CSV table of C-alpha atoms and ligand atoms in Angstrom, one decimal:
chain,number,residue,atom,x,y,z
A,13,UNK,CA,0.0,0.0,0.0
A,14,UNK,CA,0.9,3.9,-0.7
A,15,UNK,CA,0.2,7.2,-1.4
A,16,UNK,CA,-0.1,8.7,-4.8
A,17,UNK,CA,0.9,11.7,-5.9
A,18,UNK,CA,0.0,13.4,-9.0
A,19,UNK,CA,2.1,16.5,-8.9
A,20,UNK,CA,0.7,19.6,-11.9
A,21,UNK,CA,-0.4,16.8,-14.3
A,22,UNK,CA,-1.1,18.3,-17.6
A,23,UNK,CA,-2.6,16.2,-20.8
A,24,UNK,CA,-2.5,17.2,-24.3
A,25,UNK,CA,-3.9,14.7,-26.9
A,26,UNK,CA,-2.3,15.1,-30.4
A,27,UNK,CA,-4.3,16.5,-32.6
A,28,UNK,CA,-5.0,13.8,-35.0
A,29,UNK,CA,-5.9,11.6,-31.8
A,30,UNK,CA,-8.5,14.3,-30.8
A,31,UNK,CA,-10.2,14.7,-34.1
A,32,UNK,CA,-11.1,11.2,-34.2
A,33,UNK,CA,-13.3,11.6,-31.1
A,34,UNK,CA,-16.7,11.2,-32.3
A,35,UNK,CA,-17.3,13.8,-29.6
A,36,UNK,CA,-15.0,16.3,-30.4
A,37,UNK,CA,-15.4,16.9,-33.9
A,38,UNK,CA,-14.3,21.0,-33.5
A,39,UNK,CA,-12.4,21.2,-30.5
A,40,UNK,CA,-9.3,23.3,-30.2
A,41,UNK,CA,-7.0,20.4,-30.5
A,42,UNK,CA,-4.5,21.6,-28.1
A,43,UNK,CA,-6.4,22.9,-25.0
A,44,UNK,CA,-5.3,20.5,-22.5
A,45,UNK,CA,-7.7,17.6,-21.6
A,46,UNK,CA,-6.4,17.8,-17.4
A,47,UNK,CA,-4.6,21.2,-16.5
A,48,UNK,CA,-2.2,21.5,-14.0
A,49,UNK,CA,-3.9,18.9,-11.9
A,50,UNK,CA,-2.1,18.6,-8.2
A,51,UNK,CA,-3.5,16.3,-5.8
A,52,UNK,CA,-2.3,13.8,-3.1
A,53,UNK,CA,-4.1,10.4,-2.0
A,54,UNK,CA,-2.8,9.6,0.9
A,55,UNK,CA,-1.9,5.6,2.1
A,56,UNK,CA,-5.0,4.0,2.6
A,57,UNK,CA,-7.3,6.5,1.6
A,58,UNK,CA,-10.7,6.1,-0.6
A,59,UNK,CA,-10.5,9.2,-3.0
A,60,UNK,CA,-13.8,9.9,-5.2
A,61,UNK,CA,-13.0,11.6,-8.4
A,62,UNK,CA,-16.4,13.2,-10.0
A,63,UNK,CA,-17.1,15.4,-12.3
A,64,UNK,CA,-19.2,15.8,-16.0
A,65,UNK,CA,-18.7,13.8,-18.7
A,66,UNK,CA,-15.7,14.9,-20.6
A,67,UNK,CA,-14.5,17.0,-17.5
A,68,UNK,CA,-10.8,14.4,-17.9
A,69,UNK,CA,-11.8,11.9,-14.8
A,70,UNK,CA,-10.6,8.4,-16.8
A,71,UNK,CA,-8.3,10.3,-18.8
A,72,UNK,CA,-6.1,10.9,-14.9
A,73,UNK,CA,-6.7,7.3,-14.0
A,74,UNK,CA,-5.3,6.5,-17.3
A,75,UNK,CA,-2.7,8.4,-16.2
A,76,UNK,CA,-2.0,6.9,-13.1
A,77,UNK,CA,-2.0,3.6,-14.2
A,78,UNK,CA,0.4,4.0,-17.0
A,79,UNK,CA,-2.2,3.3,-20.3
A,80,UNK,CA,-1.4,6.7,-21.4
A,81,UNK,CA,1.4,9.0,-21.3
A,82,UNK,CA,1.7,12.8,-19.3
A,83,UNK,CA,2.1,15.5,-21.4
A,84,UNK,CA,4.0,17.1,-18.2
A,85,UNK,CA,4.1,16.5,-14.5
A,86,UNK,CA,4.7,13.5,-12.3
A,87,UNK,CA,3.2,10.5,-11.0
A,88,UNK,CA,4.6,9.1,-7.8
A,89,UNK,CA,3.4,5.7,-5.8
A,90,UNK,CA,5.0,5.8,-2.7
A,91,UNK,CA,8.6,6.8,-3.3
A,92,UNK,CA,8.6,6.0,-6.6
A,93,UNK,CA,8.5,8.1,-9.8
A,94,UNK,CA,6.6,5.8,-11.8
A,95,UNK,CA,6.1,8.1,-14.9
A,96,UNK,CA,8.3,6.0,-16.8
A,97,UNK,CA,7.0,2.6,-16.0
A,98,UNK,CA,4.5,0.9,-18.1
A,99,UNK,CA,1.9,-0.4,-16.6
A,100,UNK,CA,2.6,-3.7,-15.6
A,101,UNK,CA,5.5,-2.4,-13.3
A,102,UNK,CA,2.8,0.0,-11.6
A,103,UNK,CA,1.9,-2.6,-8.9
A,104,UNK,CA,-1.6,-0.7,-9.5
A,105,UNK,CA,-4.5,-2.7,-10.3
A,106,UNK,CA,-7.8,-1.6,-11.9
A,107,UNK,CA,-11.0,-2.6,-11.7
A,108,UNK,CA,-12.8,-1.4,-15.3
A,109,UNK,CA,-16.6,-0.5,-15.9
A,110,UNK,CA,-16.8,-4.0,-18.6
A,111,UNK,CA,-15.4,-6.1,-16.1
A,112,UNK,CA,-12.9,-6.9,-18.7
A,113,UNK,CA,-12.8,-10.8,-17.6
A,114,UNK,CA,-10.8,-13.1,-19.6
A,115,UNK,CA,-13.9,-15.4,-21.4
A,116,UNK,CA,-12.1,-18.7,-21.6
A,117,UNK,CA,-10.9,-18.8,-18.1
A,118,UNK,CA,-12.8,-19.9,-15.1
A,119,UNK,CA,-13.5,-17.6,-12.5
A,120,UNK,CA,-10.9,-19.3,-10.6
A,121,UNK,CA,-8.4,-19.0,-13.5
A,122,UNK,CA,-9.4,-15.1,-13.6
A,123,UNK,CA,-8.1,-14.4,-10.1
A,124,UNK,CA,-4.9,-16.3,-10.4
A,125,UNK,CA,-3.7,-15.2,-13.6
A,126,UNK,CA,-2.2,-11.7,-12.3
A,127,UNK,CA,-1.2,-14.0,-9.3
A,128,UNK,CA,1.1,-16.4,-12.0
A,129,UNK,CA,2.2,-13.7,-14.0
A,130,UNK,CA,3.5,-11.7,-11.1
A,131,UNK,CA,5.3,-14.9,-10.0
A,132,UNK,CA,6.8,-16.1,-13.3
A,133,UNK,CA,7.9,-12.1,-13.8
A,134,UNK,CA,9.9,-12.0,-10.4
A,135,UNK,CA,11.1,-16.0,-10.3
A,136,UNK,CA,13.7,-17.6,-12.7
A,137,UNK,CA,13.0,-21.1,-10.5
A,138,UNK,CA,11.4,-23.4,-12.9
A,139,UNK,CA,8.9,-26.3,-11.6
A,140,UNK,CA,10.8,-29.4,-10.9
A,141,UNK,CA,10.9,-32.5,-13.3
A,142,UNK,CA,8.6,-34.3,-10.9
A,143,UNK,CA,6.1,-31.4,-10.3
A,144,UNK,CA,5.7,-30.6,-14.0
A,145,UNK,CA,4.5,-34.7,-14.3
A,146,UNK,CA,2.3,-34.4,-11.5
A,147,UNK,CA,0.5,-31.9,-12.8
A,148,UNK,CA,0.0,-33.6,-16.1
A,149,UNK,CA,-0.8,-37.0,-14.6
A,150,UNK,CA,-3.9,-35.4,-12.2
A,151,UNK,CA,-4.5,-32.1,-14.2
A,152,UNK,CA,-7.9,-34.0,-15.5
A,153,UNK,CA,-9.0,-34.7,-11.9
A,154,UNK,CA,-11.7,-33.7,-10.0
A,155,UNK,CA,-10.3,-29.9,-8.6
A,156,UNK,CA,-9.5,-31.3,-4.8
A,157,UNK,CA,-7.6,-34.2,-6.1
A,158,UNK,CA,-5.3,-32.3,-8.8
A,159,UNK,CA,-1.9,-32.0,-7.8
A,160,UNK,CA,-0.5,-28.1,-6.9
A,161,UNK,CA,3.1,-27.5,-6.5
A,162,UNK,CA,3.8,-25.0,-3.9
A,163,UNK,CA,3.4,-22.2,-5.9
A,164,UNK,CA,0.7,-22.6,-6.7
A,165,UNK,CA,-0.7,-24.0,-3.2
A,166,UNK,CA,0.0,-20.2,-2.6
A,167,UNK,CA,-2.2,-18.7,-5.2
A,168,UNK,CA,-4.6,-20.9,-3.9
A,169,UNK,CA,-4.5,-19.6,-0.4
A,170,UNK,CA,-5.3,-16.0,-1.9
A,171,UNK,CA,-7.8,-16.8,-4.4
A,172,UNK,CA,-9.7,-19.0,-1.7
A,173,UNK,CA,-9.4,-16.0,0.5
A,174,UNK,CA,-10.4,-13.4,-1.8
A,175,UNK,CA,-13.3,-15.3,-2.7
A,176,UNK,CA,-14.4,-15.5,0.1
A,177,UNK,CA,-14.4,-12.1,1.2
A,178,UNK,CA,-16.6,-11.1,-1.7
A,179,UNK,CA,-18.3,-14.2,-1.4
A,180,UNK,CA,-17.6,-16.0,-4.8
A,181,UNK,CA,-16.3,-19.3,-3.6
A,182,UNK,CA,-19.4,-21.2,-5.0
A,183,UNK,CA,-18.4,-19.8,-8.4
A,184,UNK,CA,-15.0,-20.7,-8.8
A,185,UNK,CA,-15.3,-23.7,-11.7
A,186,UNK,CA,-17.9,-21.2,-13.9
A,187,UNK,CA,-17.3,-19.2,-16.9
A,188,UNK,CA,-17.9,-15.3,-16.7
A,189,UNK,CA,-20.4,-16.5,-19.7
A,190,UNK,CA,-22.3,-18.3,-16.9
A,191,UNK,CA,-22.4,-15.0,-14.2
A,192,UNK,CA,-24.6,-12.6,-14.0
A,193,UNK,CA,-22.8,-8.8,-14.1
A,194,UNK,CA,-22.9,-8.4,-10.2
A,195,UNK,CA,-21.8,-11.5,-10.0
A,196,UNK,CA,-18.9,-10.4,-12.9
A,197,UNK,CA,-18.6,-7.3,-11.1
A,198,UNK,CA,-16.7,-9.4,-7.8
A,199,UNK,CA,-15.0,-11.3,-9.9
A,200,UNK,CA,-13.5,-8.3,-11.4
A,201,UNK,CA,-13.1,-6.8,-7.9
A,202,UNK,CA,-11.6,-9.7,-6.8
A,203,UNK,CA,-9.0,-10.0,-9.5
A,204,UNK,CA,-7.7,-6.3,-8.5
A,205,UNK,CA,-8.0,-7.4,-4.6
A,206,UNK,CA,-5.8,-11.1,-5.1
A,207,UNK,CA,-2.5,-9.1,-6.7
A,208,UNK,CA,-2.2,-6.9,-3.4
A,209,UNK,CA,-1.6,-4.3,-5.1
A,210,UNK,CA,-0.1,-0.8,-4.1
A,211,UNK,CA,-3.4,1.0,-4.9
A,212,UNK,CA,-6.6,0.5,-7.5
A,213,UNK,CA,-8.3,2.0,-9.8
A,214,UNK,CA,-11.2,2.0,-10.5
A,215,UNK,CA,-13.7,3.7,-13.7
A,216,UNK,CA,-16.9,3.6,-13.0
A,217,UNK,CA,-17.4,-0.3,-11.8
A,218,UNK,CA,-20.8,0.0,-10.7
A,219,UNK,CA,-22.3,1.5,-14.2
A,220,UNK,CA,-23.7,-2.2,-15.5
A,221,UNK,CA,-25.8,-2.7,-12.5
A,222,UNK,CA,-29.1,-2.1,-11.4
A,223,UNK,CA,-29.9,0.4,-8.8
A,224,UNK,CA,-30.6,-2.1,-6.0
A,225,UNK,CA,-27.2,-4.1,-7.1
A,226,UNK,CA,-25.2,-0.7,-7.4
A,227,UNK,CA,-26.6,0.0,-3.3
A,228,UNK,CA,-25.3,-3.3,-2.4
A,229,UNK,CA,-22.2,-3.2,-4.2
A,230,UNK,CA,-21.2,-0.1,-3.2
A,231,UNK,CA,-21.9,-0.8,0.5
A,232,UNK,CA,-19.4,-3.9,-0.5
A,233,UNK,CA,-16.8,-1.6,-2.3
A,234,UNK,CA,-16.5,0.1,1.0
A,235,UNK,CA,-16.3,-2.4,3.1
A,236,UNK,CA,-13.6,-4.2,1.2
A,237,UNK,CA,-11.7,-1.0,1.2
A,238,UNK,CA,-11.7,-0.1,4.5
A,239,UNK,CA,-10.5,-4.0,5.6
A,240,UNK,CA,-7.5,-4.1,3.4
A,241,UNK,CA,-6.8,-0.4,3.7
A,242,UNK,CA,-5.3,-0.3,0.3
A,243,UNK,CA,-5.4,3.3,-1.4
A,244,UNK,CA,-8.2,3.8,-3.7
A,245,UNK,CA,-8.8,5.9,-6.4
A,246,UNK,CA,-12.5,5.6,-7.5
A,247,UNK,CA,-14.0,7.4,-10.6
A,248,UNK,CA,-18.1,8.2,-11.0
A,249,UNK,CA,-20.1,11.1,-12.1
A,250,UNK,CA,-22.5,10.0,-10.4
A,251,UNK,CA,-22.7,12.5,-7.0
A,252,UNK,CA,-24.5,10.2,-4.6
A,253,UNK,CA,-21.9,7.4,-5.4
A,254,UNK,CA,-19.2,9.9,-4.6
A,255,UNK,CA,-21.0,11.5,-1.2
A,256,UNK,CA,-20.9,7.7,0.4
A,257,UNK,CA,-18.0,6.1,-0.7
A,258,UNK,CA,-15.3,8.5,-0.7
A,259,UNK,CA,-13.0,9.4,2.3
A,260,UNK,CA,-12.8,12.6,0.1
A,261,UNK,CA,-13.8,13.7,-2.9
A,262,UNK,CA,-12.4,15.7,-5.7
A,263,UNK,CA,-15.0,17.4,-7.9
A,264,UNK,CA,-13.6,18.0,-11.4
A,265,UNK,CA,-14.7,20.0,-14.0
A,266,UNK,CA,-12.9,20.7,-17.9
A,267,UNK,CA,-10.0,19.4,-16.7
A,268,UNK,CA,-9.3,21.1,-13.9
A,269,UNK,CA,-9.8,20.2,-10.0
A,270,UNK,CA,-12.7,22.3,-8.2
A,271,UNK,CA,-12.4,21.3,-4.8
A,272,UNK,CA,-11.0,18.6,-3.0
A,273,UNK,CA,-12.9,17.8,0.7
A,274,UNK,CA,-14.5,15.0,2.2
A,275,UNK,CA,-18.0,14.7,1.4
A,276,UNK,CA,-19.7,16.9,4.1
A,277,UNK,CA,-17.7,19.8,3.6
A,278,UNK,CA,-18.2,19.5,-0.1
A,279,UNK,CA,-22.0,19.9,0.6
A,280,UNK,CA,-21.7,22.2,3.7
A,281,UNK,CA,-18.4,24.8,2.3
A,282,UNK,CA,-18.6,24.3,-1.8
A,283,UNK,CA,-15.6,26.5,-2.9
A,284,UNK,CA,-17.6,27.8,-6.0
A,285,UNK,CA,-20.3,27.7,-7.7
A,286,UNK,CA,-19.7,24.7,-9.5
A,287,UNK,CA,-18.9,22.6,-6.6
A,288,UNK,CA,-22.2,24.2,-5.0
A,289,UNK,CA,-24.4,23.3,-7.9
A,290,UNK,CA,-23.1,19.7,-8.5
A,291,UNK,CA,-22.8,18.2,-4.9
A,292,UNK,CA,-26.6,18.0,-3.6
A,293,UNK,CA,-29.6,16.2,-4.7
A,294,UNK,CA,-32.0,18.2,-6.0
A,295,UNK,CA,-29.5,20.5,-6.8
A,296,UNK,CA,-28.8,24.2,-4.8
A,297,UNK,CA,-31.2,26.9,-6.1
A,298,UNK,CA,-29.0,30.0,-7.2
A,299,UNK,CA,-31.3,33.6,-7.2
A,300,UNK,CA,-29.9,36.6,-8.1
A,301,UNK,CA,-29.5,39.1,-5.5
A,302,UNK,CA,-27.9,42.5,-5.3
A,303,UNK,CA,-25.9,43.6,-1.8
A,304,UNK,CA,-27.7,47.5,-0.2
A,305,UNK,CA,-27.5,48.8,2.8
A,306,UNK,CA,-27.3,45.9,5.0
A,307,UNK,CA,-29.6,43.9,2.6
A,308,UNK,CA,-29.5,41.4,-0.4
A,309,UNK,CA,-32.2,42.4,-2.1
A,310,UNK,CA,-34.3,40.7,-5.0
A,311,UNK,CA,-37.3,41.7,-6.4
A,312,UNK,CA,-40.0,39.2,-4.4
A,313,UNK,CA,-37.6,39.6,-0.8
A,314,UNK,CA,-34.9,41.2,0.9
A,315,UNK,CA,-32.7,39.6,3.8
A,316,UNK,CA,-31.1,41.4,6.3
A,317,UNK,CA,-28.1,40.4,6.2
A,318,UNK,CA,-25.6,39.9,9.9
A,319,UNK,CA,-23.4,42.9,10.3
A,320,UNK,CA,-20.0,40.4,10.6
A,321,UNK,CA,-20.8,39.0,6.6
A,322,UNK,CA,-17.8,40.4,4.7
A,323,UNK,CA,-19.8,42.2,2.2
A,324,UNK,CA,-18.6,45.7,1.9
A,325,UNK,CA,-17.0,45.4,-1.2
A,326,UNK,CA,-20.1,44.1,-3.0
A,327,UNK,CA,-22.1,47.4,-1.9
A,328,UNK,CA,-24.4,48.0,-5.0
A,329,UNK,CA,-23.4,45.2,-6.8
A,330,UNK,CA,-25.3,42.0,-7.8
A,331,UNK,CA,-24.2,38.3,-6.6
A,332,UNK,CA,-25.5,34.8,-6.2
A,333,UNK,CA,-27.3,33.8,-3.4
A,334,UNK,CA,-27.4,30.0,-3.3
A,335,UNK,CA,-29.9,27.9,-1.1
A,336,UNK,CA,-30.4,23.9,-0.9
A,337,UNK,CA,-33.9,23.0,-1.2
A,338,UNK,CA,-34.0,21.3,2.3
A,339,UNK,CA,-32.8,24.3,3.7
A,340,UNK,CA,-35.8,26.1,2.8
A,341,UNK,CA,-37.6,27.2,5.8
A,342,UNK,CA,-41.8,26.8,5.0
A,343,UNK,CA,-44.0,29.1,7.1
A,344,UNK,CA,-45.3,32.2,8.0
A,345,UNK,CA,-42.5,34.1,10.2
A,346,UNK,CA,-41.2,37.5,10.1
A,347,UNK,CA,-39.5,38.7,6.2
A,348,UNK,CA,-41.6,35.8,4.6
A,349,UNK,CA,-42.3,35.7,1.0
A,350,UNK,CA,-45.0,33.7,-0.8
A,351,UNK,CA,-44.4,31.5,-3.4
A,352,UNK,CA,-46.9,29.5,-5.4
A,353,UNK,CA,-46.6,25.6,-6.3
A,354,UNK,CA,-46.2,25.0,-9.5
A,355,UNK,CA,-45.4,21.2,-9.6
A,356,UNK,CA,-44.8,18.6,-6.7
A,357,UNK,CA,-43.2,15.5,-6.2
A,358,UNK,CA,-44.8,13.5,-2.7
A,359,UNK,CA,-42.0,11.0,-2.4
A,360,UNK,CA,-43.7,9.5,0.9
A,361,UNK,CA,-41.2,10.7,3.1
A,362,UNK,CA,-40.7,13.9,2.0
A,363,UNK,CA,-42.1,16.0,-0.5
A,364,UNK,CA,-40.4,18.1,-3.3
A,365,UNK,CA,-42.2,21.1,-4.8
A,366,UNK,CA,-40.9,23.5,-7.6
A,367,UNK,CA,-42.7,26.9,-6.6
A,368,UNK,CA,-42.9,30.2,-8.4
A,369,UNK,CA,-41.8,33.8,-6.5
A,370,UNK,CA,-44.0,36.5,-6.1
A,371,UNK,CA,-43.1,40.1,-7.5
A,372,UNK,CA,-43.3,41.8,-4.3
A,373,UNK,CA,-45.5,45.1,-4.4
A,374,UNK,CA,-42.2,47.6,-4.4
A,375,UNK,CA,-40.4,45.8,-7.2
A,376,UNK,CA,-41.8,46.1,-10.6
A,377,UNK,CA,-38.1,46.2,-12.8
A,378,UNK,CA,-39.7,44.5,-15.9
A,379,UNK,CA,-36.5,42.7,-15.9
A,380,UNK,CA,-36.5,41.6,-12.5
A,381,UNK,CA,-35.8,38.0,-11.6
A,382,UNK,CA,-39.2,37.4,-10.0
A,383,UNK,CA,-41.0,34.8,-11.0
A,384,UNK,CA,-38.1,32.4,-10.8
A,385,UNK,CA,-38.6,29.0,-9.7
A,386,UNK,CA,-37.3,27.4,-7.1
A,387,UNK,CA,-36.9,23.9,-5.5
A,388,UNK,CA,-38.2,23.5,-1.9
A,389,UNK,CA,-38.2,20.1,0.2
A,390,UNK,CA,-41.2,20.6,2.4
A,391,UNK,CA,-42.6,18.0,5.0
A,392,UNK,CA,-44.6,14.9,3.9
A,393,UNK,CA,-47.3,16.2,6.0
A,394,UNK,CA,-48.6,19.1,4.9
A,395,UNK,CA,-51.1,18.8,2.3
A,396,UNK,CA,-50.1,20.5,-0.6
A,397,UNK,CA,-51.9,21.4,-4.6
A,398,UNK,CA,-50.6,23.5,-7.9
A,399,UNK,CA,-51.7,26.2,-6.8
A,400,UNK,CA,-50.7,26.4,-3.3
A,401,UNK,CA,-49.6,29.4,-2.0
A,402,UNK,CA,-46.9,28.7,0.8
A,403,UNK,CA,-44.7,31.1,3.0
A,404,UNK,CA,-41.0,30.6,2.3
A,405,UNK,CA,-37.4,32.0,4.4
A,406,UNK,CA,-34.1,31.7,3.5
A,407,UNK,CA,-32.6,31.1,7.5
A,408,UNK,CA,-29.2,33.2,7.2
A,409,UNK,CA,-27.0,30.5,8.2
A,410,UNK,CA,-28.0,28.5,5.3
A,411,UNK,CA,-27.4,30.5,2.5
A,412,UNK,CA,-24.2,30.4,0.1
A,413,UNK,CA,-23.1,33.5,-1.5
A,414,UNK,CA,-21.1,33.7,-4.8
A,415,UNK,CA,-19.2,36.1,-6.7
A,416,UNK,CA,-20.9,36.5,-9.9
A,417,UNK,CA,-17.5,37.1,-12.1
A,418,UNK,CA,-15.6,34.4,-10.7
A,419,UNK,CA,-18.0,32.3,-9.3
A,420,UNK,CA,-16.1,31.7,-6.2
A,421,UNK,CA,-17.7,31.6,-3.0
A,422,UNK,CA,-17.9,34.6,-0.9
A,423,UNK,CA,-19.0,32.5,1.8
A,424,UNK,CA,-21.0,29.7,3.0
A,425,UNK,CA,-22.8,27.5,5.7
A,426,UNK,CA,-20.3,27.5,8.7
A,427,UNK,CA,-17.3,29.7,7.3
A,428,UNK,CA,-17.9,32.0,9.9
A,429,UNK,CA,-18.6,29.3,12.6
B,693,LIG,P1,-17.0,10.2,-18.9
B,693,LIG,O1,-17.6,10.4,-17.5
B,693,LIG,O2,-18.0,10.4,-20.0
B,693,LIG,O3,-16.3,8.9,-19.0
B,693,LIG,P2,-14.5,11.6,-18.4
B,693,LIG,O4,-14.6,12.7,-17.4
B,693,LIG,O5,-14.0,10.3,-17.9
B,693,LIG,O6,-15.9,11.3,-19.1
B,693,LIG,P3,-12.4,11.5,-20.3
B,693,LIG,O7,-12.8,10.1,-20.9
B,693,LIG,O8,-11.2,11.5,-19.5
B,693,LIG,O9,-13.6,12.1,-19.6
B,693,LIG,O10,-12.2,12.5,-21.5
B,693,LIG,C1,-11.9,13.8,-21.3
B,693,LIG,C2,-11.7,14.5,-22.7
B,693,LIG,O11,-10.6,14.0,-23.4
B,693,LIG,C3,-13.0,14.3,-23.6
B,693,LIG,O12,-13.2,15.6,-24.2
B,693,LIG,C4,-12.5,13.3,-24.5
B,693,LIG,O13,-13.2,13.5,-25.8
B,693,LIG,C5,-11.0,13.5,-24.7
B,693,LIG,N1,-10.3,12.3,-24.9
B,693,LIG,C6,-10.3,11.2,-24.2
B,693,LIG,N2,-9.4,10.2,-24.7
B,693,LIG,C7,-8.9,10.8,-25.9
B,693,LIG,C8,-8.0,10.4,-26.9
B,693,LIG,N3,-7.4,9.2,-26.8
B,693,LIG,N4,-7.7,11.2,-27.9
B,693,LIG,C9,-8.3,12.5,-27.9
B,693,LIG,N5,-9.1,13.0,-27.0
B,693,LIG,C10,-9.5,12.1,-26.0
């Protein structure tokens, strides 16, 4: 086990590479598919990498693991620069969204092949004259009764064990023709897990499987992860994946790294706008607001805003407000606005309704942002119609403000805790 480091990793494809994307038929051909990406996982650690589609996420784990080549930086695992290393002298093993099982071998066969090959790489010692005929003489025997030299005894050991941990021992004689693609899915887990490697990989594993499988699977992932302790770098876009597997998560977007955190501080301190808009499900609602006197006003409401928020050098001028939809308090209370339901979601548990903003009565700027709609998680309980006319509040330490040029936040949930 190790850390990795990946120290101002930048990634150009050549040109004639990039126009044979089917995706990226105009694309500047040299704007750099990862920029200047730093980032260190440390020994043991579960990092989540998420981000869009296209935002450079497989392109770094093809990086790290040597199937592609840096166009500048450094890769270290451990104490080793591994930028020159192809990938077979990694000691990194990864675990691939096709499962990428070998179709003629037996599940069993599958975990012990890295197993052999690491063994025949790093031993000159060849079987002995005697061993070699055993093998021959039983190798059509029933799989208890086959003779093993003592190498392979060994691979035994771990493929007995690993099976077991992800409970696959009853499938050990089948072909991956003859699993279904959970059951692929630890198989393919399990072939990273037998090597012991330094750290793995893994692109998306859990993308074949059905929602109830992914929960599972993921829960398993974990697990795994957490007993071996071996360093993890785990790719998704998929945001709820990231929140509960990762130790911490780095949010990605074109290429570049947003905001690396564990997963509660990504939802509670987003460093932009981004970050704020992709971490959360339903997403944050962003309103336009502009900073006077004391106030960030907006044409249906205007919040008073605490005299220690660093706003001074906003005075006048118009930034993001940014509220989750569970953090919408519903109800009448002092500096209430009303907003009318426009659509509604009754989950059972909770509800989730997309209401309109009122214009209030002193605002009539034609191009005012009233009307806007917004996201609010209200209580199963309360009966609720289109139509519906509730009472909404933004509580103060709830809301995220952002910088409209940069996007960066101003400040958030807590920073002033
Ligand atoms: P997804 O979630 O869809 O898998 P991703 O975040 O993993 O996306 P990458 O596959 O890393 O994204 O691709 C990042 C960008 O690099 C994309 O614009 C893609 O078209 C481009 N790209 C990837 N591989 C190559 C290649 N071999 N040659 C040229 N461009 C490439």
């Amino acid at each position: 086990m190790a850390s990795v480091l990946l120290k101002n990793i930048t990634k150009i494809f050549p040109p004639q590479a990039a126009s044979t994307q089917a995706d990226a038929p105009a694309k500047a051909v040299d704007r750099p598919v990862l920029e200047d990406i730093n980032l260190t996982i440390a020994d043991g650690e579960f990092m989540v990498l998420v981000g869009p589609s296209g935002c450079g996420k497989s392109t770094l784990l093809r990086l790290i693991s040597g199937l592609e080549t840096l166009t500048s930086g450094e890769i270290w695992v451990g104490d080793h620069n591994v930028d020159a290393l192809p990938p077979k002298q990694r000691d990194i093993a990864m675990v691939f969204q096709s499962y990428a099982l070998y179709p003629h071998l037996s599940v069993y066969d599958n975990l012990a092949f890295g197993l052999r090959r690491a063994r025949s790489k790093t031993t000159t010692q060849r079987p002995s004259l005697l061993s070699s005929i055993l093998v021959g003489l039983t190798r059509n025997l029933p799989p208890a009764l086959r003779y093993q030299s003592a190498a392979e005894q060994q691979i035994a050991t771990r493929v007995h064990s690993v099976a077991k941990m992800l409970q696959i021992e009853a499938l050990l004689t089948r072909l991956p023709k003859q699993l279904s693609g959970g059951q692929k899915q630890r198989v393919a887990l399990g072939r990273a897990m037998a090597r012991d490697p330094q750290a793995f990989l893994m692109d998306e594993p859990l993308s074949n499987l059905d929602a109830k499988l992914r929960t599972e699977t993921r829960a398993q992932i974990v697990n795994l992860q957490r007993e071996l302790g071996t360093t993890t770098i785990y790719v998704t876009h998929d945001q709820t994946e990231a929140m509960t597997m990762g130790d911490r998560i780095a949010v990605m977007n074109a290429g570049k790294i947003q905001q690396v955190d564990p997963p509660l501080a990504l939802y509670r301190r987003p460093a932009n706008r981004f970050v704020a808009a992709f971490i959360g499900s339903p997403p944050m609602n962003f309103l336009p607001v502009t900073v006077k006197a004391g106030q960030l006003v907006h044409p249906s409401f205007a919040i008073a805003v605490p005299s220690n928020w660093p706003l001074d050098t906003y005075n006048n001028q118009q930034i993001t407000l940014g509220i989750r939809p569970e953090h919408i308090a519903v109800g009448q209370t002092p500096g209430a606005f009303s907003a009318t339901v426009t659509q509604f979601e009754a989950l059972g548990s909770e509800t989730f309704a997309v209401v309109t903003l009122a214009q209030s009565a002193d605002s009539r700027d034609p191009d005012s942002a009233a009307g806007q709609s917004l996201q609010v998680r209200i209580s199963a309980d309360q009966p609720i119609e289109r139509g519906s006319v509730l009472q909404l509040s933004f509580p103060t330490e709830k809301i995220h403000l952002f910088d409209d040029s940069s996007g960066a936040a101003i400040f958030s949930e807590a920073t002033l805790a």
